[in-house]
mmCIF file of C-alpha atoms in Angstrom:
data_model
loop_
_atom_site.group_PDB
_atom_site.id
_atom_site.type_symbol
_atom_site.label_atom_id
_atom_site.label_comp_id
_atom_site.label_asym_id
_atom_site.label_seq_id
_atom_site.Cartn_x
_atom_site.Cartn_y
_atom_site.Cartn_z
ATOM 1 C CA MET A 1 79.691 356.579 214.881
ATOM 2 C CA THR A 2 81.799 354.319 217.229
ATOM 3 C CA ARG A 3 84.711 354.606 214.769
ATOM 4 C CA PHE A 4 84.452 358.279 214.842
ATOM 5 C CA VAL A 5 84.357 358.517 218.484
ATOM 6 C CA THR A 6 87.310 356.277 218.957
ATOM 7 C CA LYS A 7 89.261 358.371 216.683
ATOM 8 C CA LEU A 8 88.236 361.564 218.328
ATOM 9 C CA ALA A 9 89.167 360.220 221.554
ATOM 10 C CA ALA A 10 92.661 359.115 220.485
ATOM 11 C CA ALA A 11 93.278 362.551 218.968
ATOM 12 C CA THR A 12 92.097 364.278 222.101
ATOM 13 C CA ALA A 13 94.489 362.114 224.272
ATOM 14 C CA ALA A 14 97.299 362.963 221.952
ATOM 15 C CA ILE A 15 96.733 366.616 222.139
ATOM 16 C CA ALA A 16 96.365 366.494 225.981
ATOM 17 C CA LEU A 17 99.536 364.570 226.149
ATOM 18 C CA ALA A 18 101.481 367.164 223.935
ATOM 19 C CA SER A 19 99.944 370.046 225.920
ATOM 20 C CA VAL A 20 101.410 368.937 229.398
ATOM 21 C CA PRO A 21 104.787 370.728 229.600
ATOM 22 C CA GLY A 22 107.931 368.327 229.508
ATOM 23 C CA LEU A 23 105.786 365.123 229.322
ATOM 24 C CA ALA A 24 106.262 364.567 225.673
ATOM 25 C CA SER A 25 109.900 365.386 225.893
ATOM 26 C CA ALA A 26 110.210 363.019 228.989
ATOM 27 C CA GLN A 27 108.761 360.212 226.879
ATOM 28 C CA THR A 28 111.130 360.689 224.076
ATOM 29 C CA THR A 29 114.354 361.567 226.110
ATOM 30 C CA GLN A 30 116.735 358.531 226.615
ATOM 31 C CA ALA A 31 117.414 357.919 230.363
ATOM 32 C CA VAL A 32 120.926 357.431 231.588
ATOM 33 C CA ASP A 33 121.782 353.933 232.993
ATOM 34 C CA GLU A 34 120.556 353.885 236.597
ATOM 35 C CA LYS A 35 123.381 351.642 237.892
ATOM 36 C CA THR A 36 126.547 352.892 235.886
ATOM 37 C CA GLY A 37 125.420 356.153 234.338
ATOM 38 C CA PRO A 38 126.059 359.851 235.589
ATOM 39 C CA VAL A 39 124.613 360.438 238.890
ATOM 40 C CA SER A 40 124.757 362.951 241.921
ATOM 41 C CA PHE A 41 123.482 362.887 245.458
ATOM 42 C CA ALA A 42 123.004 365.591 248.011
ATOM 43 C CA ASN A 43 122.325 365.301 251.837
ATOM 44 C CA VAL A 44 121.738 368.065 254.317
ATOM 45 C CA ALA A 45 122.969 366.326 257.557
ATOM 46 C CA SER A 46 123.691 362.859 258.807
ATOM 47 C CA VAL A 47 125.352 361.461 261.984
ATOM 48 C CA ARG A 48 127.359 358.434 262.919
ATOM 49 C CA ILE A 49 127.123 357.691 266.667
ATOM 50 C CA GLY A 50 129.751 355.320 267.794
ATOM 51 C CA ASN A 51 129.844 352.175 265.853
ATOM 52 C CA PRO A 52 127.797 351.011 264.067
ATOM 53 C CA GLY A 53 125.076 353.525 264.990
ATOM 54 C CA SER A 54 123.884 356.180 262.347
ATOM 55 C CA LEU A 55 121.150 358.548 261.401
ATOM 56 C CA ILE A 56 120.945 359.365 257.791
ATOM 57 C CA THR A 57 118.532 361.952 256.607
ATOM 58 C CA GLU A 58 116.702 361.627 253.250
ATOM 59 C CA THR A 59 119.036 361.864 250.365
ATOM 60 C CA GLN A 60 118.453 363.444 247.028
ATOM 61 C CA ARG A 61 119.432 361.682 243.995
ATOM 62 C CA SER A 62 119.583 363.029 240.424
ATOM 63 C CA PRO A 63 116.896 361.842 237.878
ATOM 64 C CA LEU A 64 117.656 359.511 235.084
ATOM 65 C CA THR A 65 116.632 362.195 232.547
ATOM 66 C CA PRO A 66 117.435 365.919 232.829
ATOM 67 C CA GLY A 67 115.894 367.311 236.055
ATOM 68 C CA GLN A 68 116.558 367.883 239.726
ATOM 69 C CA SER A 69 115.558 366.583 243.042
ATOM 70 C CA LYS A 70 115.161 369.289 245.911
ATOM 71 C CA LEU A 71 114.968 368.517 249.549
ATOM 72 C CA SER A 72 111.835 369.819 251.168
ATOM 73 C CA PRO A 73 112.029 372.938 253.389
ATOM 74 C CA ASP A 74 110.071 371.166 256.082
ATOM 75 C CA ARG A 75 113.313 369.211 257.031
ATOM 76 C CA THR A 76 114.497 371.883 259.422
ATOM 77 C CA VAL A 77 116.073 369.949 262.151
ATOM 78 C CA VAL A 78 117.766 366.579 263.092
ATOM 79 C CA PRO A 79 116.385 364.700 264.775
ATOM 80 C CA ARG A 80 112.791 365.646 263.822
ATOM 81 C CA ASP A 81 110.731 362.898 265.584
ATOM 82 C CA ALA A 82 110.589 360.277 268.159
ATOM 83 C CA GLY A 83 112.386 357.503 265.833
ATOM 84 C CA GLU A 84 115.217 359.889 264.939
ATOM 85 C CA ARG A 85 115.701 360.699 268.624
ATOM 86 C CA THR A 86 115.860 357.110 269.596
ATOM 87 C CA THR A 87 118.771 356.762 267.216
ATOM 88 C CA LEU A 88 120.770 359.878 267.957
ATOM 89 C CA GLY A 89 119.820 360.560 271.398
ATOM 90 C CA ASP A 90 118.026 363.230 273.243
ATOM 91 C CA GLN A 91 120.756 365.588 273.948
ATOM 92 C CA TRP A 92 121.923 366.984 270.600
ATOM 93 C CA ALA A 93 119.972 368.621 267.889
ATOM 94 C CA ILE A 94 121.130 370.232 264.413
ATOM 95 C CA ASN A 95 119.188 373.096 263.138
ATOM 96 C CA LEU A 96 119.322 373.514 259.324
ATOM 97 C CA GLY A 97 118.787 377.144 259.041
ATOM 98 C CA ARG A 98 115.217 377.862 259.627
ATOM 99 C CA TYR A 99 113.827 378.831 263.063
ATOM 100 C CA GLY A 100 110.896 380.335 264.717
ATOM 101 C CA ASP A 101 110.571 382.993 267.457
ATOM 102 C CA GLN A 102 113.788 381.895 269.143
ATOM 103 C CA SER A 103 117.014 381.688 267.242
ATOM 104 C CA PRO A 104 119.735 379.004 267.924
ATOM 105 C CA PHE A 105 122.186 381.359 265.890
ATOM 106 C CA PRO A 106 124.107 384.322 266.915
ATOM 107 C CA ALA A 107 122.659 387.839 266.396
ATOM 108 C CA GLY A 108 122.423 388.841 262.855
ATOM 109 C CA ILE A 109 122.048 385.416 261.307
ATOM 110 C CA ALA A 110 118.610 385.299 259.681
ATOM 111 C CA SER A 111 116.271 382.412 259.489
ATOM 112 C CA ARG A 112 116.650 380.762 256.043
ATOM 113 C CA ASP A 113 115.609 377.626 254.146
ATOM 114 C CA HIS A 114 118.441 375.294 252.901
ATOM 115 C CA ASN A 115 119.098 374.647 249.415
ATOM 116 C CA VAL A 116 119.984 370.903 248.820
ATOM 117 C CA ILE A 117 119.643 369.689 245.146
ATOM 118 C CA ALA A 118 120.806 366.858 243.198
ATOM 119 C CA ALA A 119 120.577 367.389 239.341
ATOM 120 C CA LEU A 120 121.232 365.920 235.873
ATOM 121 C CA GLN A 121 121.855 368.901 233.598
ATOM 122 C CA GLN A 122 120.371 368.900 230.114
ATOM 123 C CA THR A 123 123.901 367.887 228.972
ATOM 124 C CA THR A 124 123.616 364.770 231.235
ATOM 125 C CA VAL A 125 126.416 366.368 233.353
ATOM 126 C CA PRO A 126 125.494 365.361 237.186
ATOM 127 C CA THR A 127 125.788 368.158 239.708
ATOM 128 C CA ALA A 128 124.856 368.732 243.240
ATOM 129 C CA VAL A 129 124.667 371.634 245.895
ATOM 130 C CA ALA A 130 123.909 371.791 249.518
ATOM 131 C CA GLU A 131 123.986 375.308 251.114
ATOM 132 C CA SER A 132 122.424 376.401 254.525
ATOM 133 C CA ASN A 133 123.313 377.614 257.940
ATOM 134 C CA TYR A 134 123.845 374.909 260.434
ATOM 135 C CA ALA A 135 123.876 375.009 264.376
ATOM 136 C CA LEU A 136 124.856 372.205 266.729
ATOM 137 C CA ILE A 137 122.764 372.368 269.800
ATOM 138 C CA ASP A 138 123.598 370.540 273.167
ATOM 139 C CA ASN A 139 120.396 370.492 275.215
ATOM 140 C CA GLY A 140 122.388 368.919 278.061
ATOM 141 C CA ARG A 141 123.719 372.372 278.814
ATOM 142 C CA GLY A 142 120.269 373.305 280.217
ATOM 143 C CA GLY A 143 119.986 376.829 278.824
ATOM 144 C CA ALA A 144 116.726 378.716 278.847
ATOM 145 C CA LYS A 145 116.933 379.545 275.138
ATOM 146 C CA PRO A 146 118.225 377.591 272.004
ATOM 147 C CA ILE A 147 121.156 380.031 271.579
ATOM 148 C CA ASP A 148 122.337 379.334 275.111
ATOM 149 C CA ASN A 149 122.833 375.598 274.212
ATOM 150 C CA THR A 150 124.497 376.194 270.674
ATOM 151 C CA VAL A 151 127.972 375.070 270.705
ATOM 152 C CA LEU A 152 128.898 375.277 266.961
ATOM 153 C CA VAL A 153 127.605 377.238 263.996
ATOM 154 C CA LEU A 154 128.613 377.086 260.416
ATOM 155 C CA GLU A 155 127.238 380.238 258.827
ATOM 156 C CA GLY A 156 126.735 380.523 255.063
ATOM 157 C CA ALA A 157 128.041 376.813 254.515
ATOM 158 C CA LYS A 158 128.041 375.772 250.855
ATOM 159 C CA SER A 159 129.253 372.464 249.279
ATOM 160 C CA SER A 160 128.869 371.606 245.544
ATOM 161 C CA VAL A 161 130.234 369.156 242.809
ATOM 162 C CA ASP A 162 130.096 369.096 239.015
ATOM 163 C CA CYS A 163 131.272 365.973 237.060
ATOM 164 C CA SER A 164 131.449 367.657 233.508
ATOM 165 C CA SER A 165 133.943 364.952 232.249
ATOM 166 C CA PRO A 166 136.426 362.473 233.419
ATOM 167 C CA GLY A 167 139.176 365.086 233.348
ATOM 168 C CA LYS A 168 137.020 367.829 234.942
ATOM 169 C CA ALA A 169 135.170 366.598 238.082
ATOM 170 C CA THR A 170 135.215 369.447 240.577
ATOM 171 C CA SER A 171 134.243 370.105 243.952
ATOM 172 C CA SER A 172 133.871 373.058 246.394
ATOM 173 C CA THR A 173 133.410 373.372 250.239
ATOM 174 C CA SER A 174 133.032 376.965 251.692
ATOM 175 C CA VAL A 175 131.695 378.628 254.714
ATOM 176 C CA GLY A 176 131.344 382.337 255.644
ATOM 177 C CA LYS A 177 132.155 381.891 259.467
ATOM 178 C CA ILE A 178 132.502 379.020 261.840
ATOM 179 C CA TRP A 179 131.346 379.933 265.395
ATOM 180 C CA VAL A 180 132.308 377.902 268.489
ATOM 181 C CA ARG A 181 132.080 378.422 272.166
ATOM 182 C CA ASP A 182 135.328 379.255 273.838
ATOM 183 C CA GLN A 183 136.399 378.130 277.458
ATOM 184 C CA ASN A 184 134.666 381.322 278.883
ATOM 185 C CA GLY A 185 131.415 380.026 277.342
ATOM 186 C CA ASP A 186 131.147 382.662 274.609
ATOM 187 C CA LEU A 187 130.126 381.856 271.071
ATOM 188 C CA LYS A 188 132.645 383.435 268.833
ATOM 189 C CA PRO A 189 133.832 383.407 265.230
ATOM 190 C CA SER A 190 136.682 380.874 264.813
ATOM 191 C CA GLY A 191 137.696 381.169 261.150
ATOM 192 C CA ALA A 192 136.414 379.921 257.906
ATOM 193 C CA SER A 193 138.699 376.948 256.975
ATOM 194 C CA GLY A 194 138.040 374.480 259.792
ATOM 195 C CA ILE A 195 138.721 374.271 263.466
ATOM 196 C CA ASP A 196 140.293 371.907 266.103
ATOM 197 C CA VAL A 197 138.994 372.548 269.617
ATOM 198 C CA LYS A 198 140.074 370.762 272.827
ATOM 199 C CA GLY A 199 138.143 370.793 276.177
ATOM 200 C CA LEU A 200 134.822 372.070 274.693
ATOM 201 C CA LYS A 201 132.015 372.060 277.261
ATOM 202 C CA LEU A 202 129.787 369.551 275.152
ATOM 203 C CA GLY A 203 128.382 366.392 276.611
ATOM 204 C CA PRO A 204 127.516 363.242 274.650
ATOM 205 C CA PRO A 205 124.531 363.038 272.228
ATOM 206 C CA SER A 206 122.877 360.347 274.602
ATOM 207 C CA THR A 207 123.136 359.216 278.141
ATOM 208 C CA GLY A 208 123.051 355.867 279.727
ATOM 209 C CA GLY A 209 123.318 354.297 283.150
ATOM 210 C CA ILE A 210 127.038 354.730 283.227
ATOM 211 C CA ASP A 211 126.399 358.456 282.999
ATOM 212 C CA LYS A 212 124.374 358.828 286.243
ATOM 213 C CA THR A 213 127.458 360.127 288.012
ATOM 214 C CA ALA A 214 128.594 362.022 285.224
ATOM 215 C CA SER A 215 129.662 365.833 285.726
ATOM 216 C CA LYS A 216 128.403 368.391 283.439
ATOM 217 C CA ASP A 217 131.505 370.590 284.396
ATOM 218 C CA LYS A 218 134.067 367.883 284.070
ATOM 219 C CA THR A 219 132.810 366.259 280.823
ATOM 220 C CA THR A 220 134.423 367.895 277.763
ATOM 221 C CA SER A 221 134.687 367.195 274.019
ATOM 222 C CA ASP A 222 137.485 367.500 271.504
ATOM 223 C CA LEU A 223 135.876 368.878 268.210
ATOM 224 C CA THR A 224 137.269 369.012 264.716
ATOM 225 C CA VAL A 225 135.764 370.705 261.699
ATOM 226 C CA SER A 226 137.196 369.752 258.296
ATOM 227 C CA ARG A 227 136.239 369.411 254.699
ATOM 228 C CA VAL A 228 135.013 366.130 253.144
ATOM 229 C CA THR A 229 137.751 364.862 250.856
ATOM 230 C CA ALA A 230 136.836 361.343 250.175
ATOM 231 C CA PHE A 231 133.692 359.439 249.226
ATOM 232 C CA ASP A 232 134.220 357.006 252.205
ATOM 233 C CA GLN A 233 133.950 359.911 254.578
ATOM 234 C CA LEU A 234 130.350 360.519 253.629
ATOM 235 C CA ILE A 235 127.740 358.970 255.818
ATOM 236 C CA ARG A 236 125.360 357.267 253.224
ATOM 237 C CA GLN A 237 122.971 354.644 252.396
ATOM 238 C CA ASP A 238 123.403 351.760 249.841
ATOM 239 C CA GLY A 239 121.591 353.620 247.306
ATOM 240 C CA TRP A 240 124.281 356.257 247.283
ATOM 241 C CA ARG A 241 126.836 355.228 244.847
ATOM 242 C CA ALA A 242 130.097 356.530 243.150
ATOM 243 C CA GLY A 243 131.292 356.369 239.656
ATOM 244 C CA ASP A 244 134.512 355.558 237.756
ATOM 245 C CA VAL A 245 135.208 359.211 238.421
ATOM 246 C CA THR A 246 133.715 360.892 241.645
ATOM 247 C CA ALA A 247 133.770 364.215 243.127
ATOM 248 C CA VAL A 248 132.742 364.820 246.796
ATOM 249 C CA ALA A 249 132.315 367.823 249.123
ATOM 250 C CA GLY A 250 130.715 368.729 252.546
ATOM 251 C CA TRP A 251 131.820 369.626 255.956
ATOM 252 C CA LYS A 252 132.735 366.842 258.545
ATOM 253 C CA VAL A 253 132.434 367.388 262.308
ATOM 254 C CA ASP A 254 134.354 364.811 264.466
ATOM 255 C CA VAL A 255 133.569 364.847 268.090
ATOM 256 C CA VAL A 256 135.350 362.848 270.932
ATOM 257 C CA THR A 257 133.491 363.214 274.233
ATOM 258 C CA HIS A 258 135.314 362.455 277.595
ATOM 259 C CA VAL A 259 132.558 361.684 280.115
ATOM 260 C CA ARG A 260 133.933 362.224 283.530
ATOM 261 C CA ASP A 261 132.540 362.145 287.054
ATOM 262 C CA GLU A 262 132.938 364.913 289.664
ATOM 263 C CA GLU A 263 136.324 363.502 290.796
ATOM 264 C CA ASP A 264 137.504 363.837 287.150
ATOM 265 C CA LYS A 265 137.531 360.025 286.630
ATOM 266 C CA ASP A 266 136.984 358.856 283.103
ATOM 267 C CA LEU A 267 133.644 357.024 282.724
ATOM 268 C CA ARG A 268 133.538 356.619 278.959
ATOM 269 C CA GLU A 269 134.568 358.014 275.615
ATOM 270 C CA ALA A 270 131.838 358.795 272.991
ATOM 271 C CA ARG A 271 132.655 359.319 269.312
ATOM 272 C CA THR A 272 130.433 361.052 266.907
ATOM 273 C CA THR A 273 130.841 362.130 263.354
ATOM 274 C CA ILE A 274 128.525 364.578 261.553
ATOM 275 C CA VAL A 275 128.602 365.325 257.782
ATOM 276 C CA LEU A 276 126.666 368.681 256.884
ATOM 277 C CA GLY A 277 125.892 369.238 253.231
ATOM 278 C CA GLY A 278 127.376 365.983 251.951
ATOM 279 C CA VAL A 279 127.337 365.847 248.190
ATOM 280 C CA SER A 280 128.846 363.860 245.314
ATOM 281 C CA CYS A 281 128.664 363.158 241.613
ATOM 282 C CA GLY A 282 129.969 360.134 239.764
ATOM 283 C CA ILE A 283 130.499 359.457 235.967
ATOM 284 C CA PRO A 284 131.675 356.575 233.852
ATOM 285 C CA ARG A 285 135.193 356.659 232.739
ATOM 286 C CA ASN A 286 134.114 357.069 229.197
ATOM 287 C CA PHE A 287 131.520 359.643 229.891
ATOM 288 C CA VAL A 288 130.972 362.465 227.319
ATOM 289 C CA ALA A 289 128.578 365.309 227.853
ATOM 290 C CA LYS A 290 125.762 365.969 225.352
ATOM 291 C CA PRO A 291 125.723 369.387 223.653
ATOM 292 C CA ALA A 292 124.071 372.105 225.465
ATOM 293 C CA GLY A 293 120.514 372.976 224.783
ATOM 294 C CA GLY A 294 118.830 376.341 223.742
ATOM 295 C CA THR A 295 118.600 377.716 227.383
ATOM 296 C CA GLY A 296 122.493 377.643 227.995
ATOM 297 C CA PRO A 297 125.171 375.281 228.831
ATOM 298 C CA GLY A 298 124.060 372.583 231.163
ATOM 299 C CA ALA A 299 120.681 374.178 231.906
ATOM 300 C CA ALA A 300 118.023 371.770 233.120
ATOM 301 C CA PRO A 301 114.544 371.890 231.454
ATOM 302 C CA ALA A 302 111.785 373.726 233.081
ATOM 303 C CA GLN A 303 109.921 370.418 233.741
ATOM 304 C CA PRO A 304 112.428 367.797 234.739
ATOM 305 C CA ALA A 305 111.580 364.048 235.065
ATOM 306 C CA VAL A 306 111.029 362.491 238.334
ATOM 307 C CA PRO A 307 114.183 361.795 240.559
ATOM 308 C CA GLY A 308 114.661 359.236 243.191
ATOM 309 C CA THR A 309 114.888 360.065 246.797
ATOM 310 C CA VAL A 310 116.815 357.593 249.053
ATOM 311 C CA PRO A 311 114.708 357.470 252.268
ATOM 312 C CA ALA A 312 115.968 358.661 255.674
ATOM 313 C CA GLY A 313 116.787 356.048 258.329
ATOM 314 C CA GLY A 314 118.825 355.091 261.097
ATOM 315 C CA ILE A 315 120.483 352.392 262.983
ATOM 316 C CA PRO A 316 120.702 352.593 266.914
ATOM 317 C CA PRO A 317 124.139 352.283 268.144
ATOM 318 C CA GLN A 318 123.274 349.710 270.830
ATOM 319 C CA ASN A 319 122.193 347.245 268.178
ATOM 320 C CA ALA A 320 125.528 346.001 266.849
ATOM 321 C CA ASP A 321 124.605 342.475 265.597
ATOM 322 C CA SER A 322 122.914 341.269 262.431
ATOM 323 C CA THR A 323 119.406 341.714 263.809
ATOM 324 C CA ARG A 324 119.724 345.442 264.088
ATOM 325 C CA THR A 325 116.557 347.229 263.004
ATOM 326 C CA VAL A 326 116.438 350.274 260.669
ATOM 327 C CA VAL A 327 114.544 353.279 261.886
ATOM 328 C CA GLY A 328 112.305 355.675 259.837
ATOM 329 C CA LEU A 329 112.004 353.685 256.567
ATOM 330 C CA GLY A 330 108.592 355.453 255.902
ATOM 331 C CA LEU A 331 110.209 358.868 255.659
ATOM 332 C CA LEU A 332 109.954 359.298 251.862
ATOM 333 C CA GLY A 333 108.773 362.864 251.818
ATOM 334 C CA GLY A 334 112.123 364.610 251.604
ATOM 335 C CA GLY A 335 112.247 365.562 247.900
ATOM 336 C CA ILE A 336 110.041 368.108 246.077
ATOM 337 C CA VAL A 337 109.447 366.673 242.624
ATOM 338 C CA ILE A 338 109.016 369.250 239.803
ATOM 339 C CA GLY A 339 107.219 368.119 236.643
ATOM 340 C CA ALA A 340 104.029 366.860 235.245
ATOM 341 C CA ALA A 341 105.450 363.426 234.551
ATOM 342 C CA ALA A 342 106.775 363.052 237.948
ATOM 343 C CA MET A 343 103.961 361.225 239.701
ATOM 344 C CA LEU A 344 103.456 358.696 236.839
ATOM 345 C CA LEU A 345 107.043 357.654 236.849
ATOM 346 C CA LEU A 346 107.275 357.758 240.763
ATOM 347 C CA ARG A 347 104.730 355.228 241.091
ATOM 348 C CA ARG A 348 106.658 352.659 238.971
ATOM 349 C CA ARG A 349 109.963 352.986 240.963
ATOM 350 C CA LYS A 350 110.784 350.725 243.947
ATOM 351 C CA PRO A 351 111.986 352.197 247.023
ATOM 352 C CA VAL A 352 115.711 351.895 247.681
ATOM 353 C CA PRO A 353 116.633 349.814 250.820
ATOM 354 C CA VAL A 354 118.419 351.804 253.517
ATOM 355 C CA ARG A 355 121.662 350.367 254.692
ATOM 356 C CA GLU A 356 124.550 352.353 256.007
ATOM 357 C CA LYS A 357 127.817 352.058 254.088
#
């Protein structure tokens, strides 16, 4: 009887294992090398505040077997809590597309969820995409509604990368419209290929003792919006790596704020860089994609294996020495993991340390 029960239990376990979609295939699929194999990353928005301050939101990393990592729609704004406000400051905010009753976007731009995904295709080709609407809000303007404080909007922004082979690593960065406030205070479309604006009424992301005599009217910023063209332009954690061949995409916003008093005297200069929709993919120099499966070239399976998510974190700009602390290490909930095998594998993975590159 005991022998029969043991065999029955083993058979039942085998049937249960096979009945879970994707789990059996995940057990037999050979994983790519975590340190040198094909990989992609996607980040919705991160900020460098002066030097060395930074706030890096949770970054999606492609799995080691075919599948994807998708940013949770709950990430709707930067900063989203007190820890991130301590790092970035209490003046600026970045809306990531979704809003409630009051819109920070021009009329006609509907609330939407972002789509931020890092994937390893069935062919082991790494890809990534980040698409959303973005609004840079300066609460220092003191407007009654969010739209009154919006100074910059990227409508329909999309960045994507695809590393199909060493000779075919492609990237794309596009936007429907870029809106910016003009000298009259009106939020107007300003093209779709990038902008360079001088004298924008935009204050610094944070204020300190030196700003007590600052004038809201005299303080201005020079703002440039351009495409990310190099891996080092991304604002990233240590866990975000390149390959022998790397493709990058995203939008980079550079802001130089001239803080002045009522007499138009310069008090200080604040430099801030924002990367919106930063994505990359990297492959070894000898990478060869696997043949496509039955669901089409490069298609991912319905139940992908668990990915890794590089946690969000920040380094306050005032802590410039080796004892600086990292804020937000516990923010691990950025990725939506799809697949029955996900939770089992996730428990075995160690968290990736967060340090800015």
